[in-house]
XYZ file of C-alpha atoms in Angstrom:
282
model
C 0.000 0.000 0.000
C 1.170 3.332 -0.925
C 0.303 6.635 1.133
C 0.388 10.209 1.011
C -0.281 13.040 3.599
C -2.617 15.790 2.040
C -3.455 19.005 2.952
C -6.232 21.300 1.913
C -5.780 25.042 2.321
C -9.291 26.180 2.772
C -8.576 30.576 2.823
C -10.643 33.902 2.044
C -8.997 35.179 -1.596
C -9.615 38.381 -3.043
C -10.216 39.000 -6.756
C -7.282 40.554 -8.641
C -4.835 40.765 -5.707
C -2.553 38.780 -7.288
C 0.483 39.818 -5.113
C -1.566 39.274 -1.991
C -3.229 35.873 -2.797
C -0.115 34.240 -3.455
C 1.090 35.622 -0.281
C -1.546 34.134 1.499
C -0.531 30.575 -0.720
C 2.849 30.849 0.372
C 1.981 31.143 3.771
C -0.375 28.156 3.863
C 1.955 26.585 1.843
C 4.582 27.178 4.633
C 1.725 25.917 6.826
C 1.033 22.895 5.340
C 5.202 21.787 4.756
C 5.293 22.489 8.755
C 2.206 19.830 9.074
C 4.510 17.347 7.187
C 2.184 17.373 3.858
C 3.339 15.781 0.911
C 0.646 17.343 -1.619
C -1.467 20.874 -0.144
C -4.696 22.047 -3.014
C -5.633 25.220 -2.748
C -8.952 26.750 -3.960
C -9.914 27.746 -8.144
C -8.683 30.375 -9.047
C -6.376 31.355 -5.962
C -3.868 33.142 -7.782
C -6.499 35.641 -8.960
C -9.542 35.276 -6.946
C -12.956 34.077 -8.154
C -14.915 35.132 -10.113
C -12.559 37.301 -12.349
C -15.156 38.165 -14.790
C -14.138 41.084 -17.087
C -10.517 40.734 -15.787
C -10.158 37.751 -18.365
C -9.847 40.302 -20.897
C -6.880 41.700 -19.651
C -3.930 39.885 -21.704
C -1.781 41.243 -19.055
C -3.460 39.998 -16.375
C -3.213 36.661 -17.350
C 0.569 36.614 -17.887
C 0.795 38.138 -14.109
C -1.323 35.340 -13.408
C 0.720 32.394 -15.087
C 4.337 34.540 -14.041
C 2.549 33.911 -10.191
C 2.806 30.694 -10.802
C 5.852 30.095 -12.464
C 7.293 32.128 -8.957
C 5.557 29.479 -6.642
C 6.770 26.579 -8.465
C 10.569 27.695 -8.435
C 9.807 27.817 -4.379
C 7.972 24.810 -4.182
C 10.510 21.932 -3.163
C 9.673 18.709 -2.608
C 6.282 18.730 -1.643
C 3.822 19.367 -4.431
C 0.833 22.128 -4.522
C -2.126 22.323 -6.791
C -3.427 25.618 -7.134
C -5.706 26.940 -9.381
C -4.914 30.346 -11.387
C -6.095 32.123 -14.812
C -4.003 30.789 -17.900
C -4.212 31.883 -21.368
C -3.630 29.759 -24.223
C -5.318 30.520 -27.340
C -7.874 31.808 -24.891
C -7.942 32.410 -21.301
C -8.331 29.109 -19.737
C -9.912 28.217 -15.895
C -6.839 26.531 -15.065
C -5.044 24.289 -12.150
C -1.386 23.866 -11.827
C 0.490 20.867 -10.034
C 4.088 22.376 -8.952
C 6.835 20.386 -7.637
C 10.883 20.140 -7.448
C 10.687 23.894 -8.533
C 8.958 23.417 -11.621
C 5.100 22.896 -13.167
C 4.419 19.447 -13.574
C 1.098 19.414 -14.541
C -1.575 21.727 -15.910
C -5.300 21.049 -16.184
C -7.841 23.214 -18.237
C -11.516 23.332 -16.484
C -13.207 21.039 -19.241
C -16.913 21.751 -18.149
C -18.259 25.294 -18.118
C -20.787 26.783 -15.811
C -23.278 29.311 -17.367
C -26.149 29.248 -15.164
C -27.516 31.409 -12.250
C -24.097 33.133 -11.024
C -21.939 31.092 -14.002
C -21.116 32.602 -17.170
C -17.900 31.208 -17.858
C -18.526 29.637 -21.557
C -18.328 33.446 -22.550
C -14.454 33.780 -21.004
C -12.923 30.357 -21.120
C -12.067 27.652 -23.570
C -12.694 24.089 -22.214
C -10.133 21.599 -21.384
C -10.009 17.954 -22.973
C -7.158 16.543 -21.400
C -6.325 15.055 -17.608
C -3.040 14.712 -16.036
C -2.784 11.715 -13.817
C 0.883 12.261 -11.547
C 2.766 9.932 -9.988
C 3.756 11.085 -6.148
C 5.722 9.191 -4.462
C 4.004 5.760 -5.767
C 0.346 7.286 -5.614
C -1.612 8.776 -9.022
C -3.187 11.760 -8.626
C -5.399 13.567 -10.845
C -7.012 17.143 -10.975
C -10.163 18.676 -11.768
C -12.013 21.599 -11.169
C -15.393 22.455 -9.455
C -17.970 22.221 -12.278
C -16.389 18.991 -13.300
C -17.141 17.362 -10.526
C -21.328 17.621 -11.342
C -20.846 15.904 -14.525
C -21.632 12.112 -14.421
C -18.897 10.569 -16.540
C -17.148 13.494 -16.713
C -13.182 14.042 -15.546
C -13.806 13.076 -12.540
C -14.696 9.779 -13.417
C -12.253 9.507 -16.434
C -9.548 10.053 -13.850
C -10.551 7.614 -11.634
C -10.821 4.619 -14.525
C -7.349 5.555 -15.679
C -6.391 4.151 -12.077
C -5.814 7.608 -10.306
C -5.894 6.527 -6.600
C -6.896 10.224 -5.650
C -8.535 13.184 -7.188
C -8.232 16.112 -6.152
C -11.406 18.960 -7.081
C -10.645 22.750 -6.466
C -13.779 24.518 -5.865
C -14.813 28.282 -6.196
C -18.597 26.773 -5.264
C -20.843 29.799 -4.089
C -23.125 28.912 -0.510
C -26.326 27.782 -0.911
C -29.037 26.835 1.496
C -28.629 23.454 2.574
C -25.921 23.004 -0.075
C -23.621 21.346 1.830
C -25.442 17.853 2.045
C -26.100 18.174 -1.036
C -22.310 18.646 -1.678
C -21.027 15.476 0.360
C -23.275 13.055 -0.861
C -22.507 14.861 -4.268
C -18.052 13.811 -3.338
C -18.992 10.411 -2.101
C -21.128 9.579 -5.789
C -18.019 10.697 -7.703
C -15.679 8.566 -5.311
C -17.775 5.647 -5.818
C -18.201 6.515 -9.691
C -14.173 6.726 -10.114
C -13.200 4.196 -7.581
C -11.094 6.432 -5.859
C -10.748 8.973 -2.846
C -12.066 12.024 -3.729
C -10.473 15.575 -2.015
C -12.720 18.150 -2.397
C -10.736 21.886 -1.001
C -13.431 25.218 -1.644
C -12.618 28.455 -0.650
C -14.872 30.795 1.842
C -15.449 34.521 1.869
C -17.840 36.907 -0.200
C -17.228 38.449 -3.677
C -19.853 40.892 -4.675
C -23.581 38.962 -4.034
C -21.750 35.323 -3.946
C -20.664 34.230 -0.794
C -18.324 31.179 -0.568
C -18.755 28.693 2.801
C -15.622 26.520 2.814
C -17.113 22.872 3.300
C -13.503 21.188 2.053
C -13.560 17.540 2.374
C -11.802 13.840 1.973
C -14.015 10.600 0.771
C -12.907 7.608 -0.066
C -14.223 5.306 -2.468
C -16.839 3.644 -0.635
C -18.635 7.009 0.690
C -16.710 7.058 3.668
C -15.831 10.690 5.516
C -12.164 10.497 6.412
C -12.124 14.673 6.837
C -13.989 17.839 6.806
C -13.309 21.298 7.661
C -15.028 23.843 9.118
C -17.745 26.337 6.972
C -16.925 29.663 6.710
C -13.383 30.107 8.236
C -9.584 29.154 7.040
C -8.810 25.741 8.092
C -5.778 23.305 6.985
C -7.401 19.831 6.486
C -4.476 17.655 6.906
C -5.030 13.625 6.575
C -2.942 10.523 5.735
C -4.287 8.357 3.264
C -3.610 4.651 2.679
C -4.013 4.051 -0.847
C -3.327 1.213 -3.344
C -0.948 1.907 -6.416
C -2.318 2.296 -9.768
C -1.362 0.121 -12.962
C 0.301 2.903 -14.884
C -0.276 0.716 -18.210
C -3.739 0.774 -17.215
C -6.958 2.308 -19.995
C -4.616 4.912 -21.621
C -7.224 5.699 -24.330
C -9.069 8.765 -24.274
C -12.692 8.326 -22.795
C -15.174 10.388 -23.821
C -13.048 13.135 -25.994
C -10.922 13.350 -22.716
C -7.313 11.962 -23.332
C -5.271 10.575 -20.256
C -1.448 12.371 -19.959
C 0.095 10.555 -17.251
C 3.468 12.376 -15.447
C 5.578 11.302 -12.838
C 7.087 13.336 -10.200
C 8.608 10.065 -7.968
C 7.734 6.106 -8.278
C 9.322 5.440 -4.792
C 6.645 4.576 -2.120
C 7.271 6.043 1.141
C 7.165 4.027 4.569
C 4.056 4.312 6.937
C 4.483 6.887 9.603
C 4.694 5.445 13.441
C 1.858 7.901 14.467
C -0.789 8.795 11.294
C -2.470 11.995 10.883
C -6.440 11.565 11.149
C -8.586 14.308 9.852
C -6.241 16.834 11.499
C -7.543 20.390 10.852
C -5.163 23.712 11.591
């Protein structure tokens, strides 16, 4: 059995503040390497806040967005963050970012596209087709973001039948009444669809008439709530999870129009620790 100590950084961004949103992701970041984590996720969008809106426009602000990025990954180390940030290629793209070993390892491109009630993002963003499935220290993880996590057979899924043993959702999901049973039971269908734990990190805070509540979370494949953090504050979510290695020659074929890109950061498995973190929250 392989395992891997997660974290998920769930913190109040602000839209545009670039400079001080990535301070806040360094010092979480800082946070979470203290805690021991091998892998912290931080919210979508983090880099820029959510929702951007007419921000997307701005060329410039996109490149300050992706040069964020490219800054955290030279400080990243040996312990990997996904974080979610505003990309442009051919079109500004809702995007997430896997850094590690002072590089980018991975990018994923939202592939479904809100644009109902508060969502409008088919008029700013080009969809994603493909999903990264990297190897950390013996365990597959994949990426996805928010909207693709309400799609049955979507990424989500696709990640999980490629043999990912854990993926990982970034959320900007507005509050709702009652929303948040709505949202677990919502995490443990996926986990069951893809056959793998399912880590679920939203941020909290208000932007304009949205407010966002927090809720981050850990299932595992059979439903089961290994963590949860607190609504409407910043919380750490740190957890150990035991988890079976994937067959990397395992269904390489695209499914659905989405094609599987599989990376690897490290193949070598790491020892249990004497005394596990369970559903630790800082």
């Amino acid at each position: 059995m392989a395992w891997l100590r997660i974290a998920l950084a769930q913190i109040d961004l602000t839209v545009g503040d670039i400079a001080g949103n990535t301070g806040l992701i360094r010092e979480w970041t800082e946070r979470a390497r203290d805690a021991g984590a091998h892998l912290v996720a931080f919210p979508e969008m983090a880099v820029t806040g959510y929702p951007i809106e007419d921000l997307v426009y701005r060329r410039s602000f996109a490149e300050a967005s992706r040069r964020a990025v490219e800054k955290l990954a030279a400080e990243s180390g040996e312990m990997a963050i996904i974080v979610g940030y505003l990309d442009h290629d051919e079109g500004a793209r809702n995007a997430a970012a896997l850094l590690h070993g002072g590089g980018v390892k991975a990018r994923y491109y939202k592939h479904f596209l809100p644009n109902y009630g508060v969502f409008d993002e088919q008029r700013y963003f080009r969809p994603g087709v493909t999903v990264p499935v990297v190897r950390i220290h013996g365990v597959d993880v994949a990426m996805t973001i928010c909207e693709d996590l309400w799609q049955n057979g979507g990424p989500v899924a696709a990640a999980g039948h490629s043999g990912a043993d854990l993926v990982v959702v970034i959320n900007g999901s507005p509050y709702e009444q009652a929303k948040s049973d709505f949202r677990r039971d919502l995490v443990a269908r996926r986990a069951a669809e893809a056959g793998s734990t399912v880590a679920y990190v939203n941020m909290w805070g208000g932007q304009d008439e949205l407010v966002f509540d927090g809720d981050s979370m850990v299932i595992d494949k059979d439903g089961r709530l290994l963590a949860r953090a607190p609504m409407f504050e910043d919380a750490l979510v740190v957890h150990d999870l035991d988890l079976a290695s994937a067959d990397r020659t395992d269904r390489n074929e695209p499914t659905d129009g989405m094609s599987i890109v599989r990376i690897t950061v490290s193949d070598d498995e790491l020892p249990l620790p004497a005394a596990p973190v369970d559903a630790g929250v800082c």
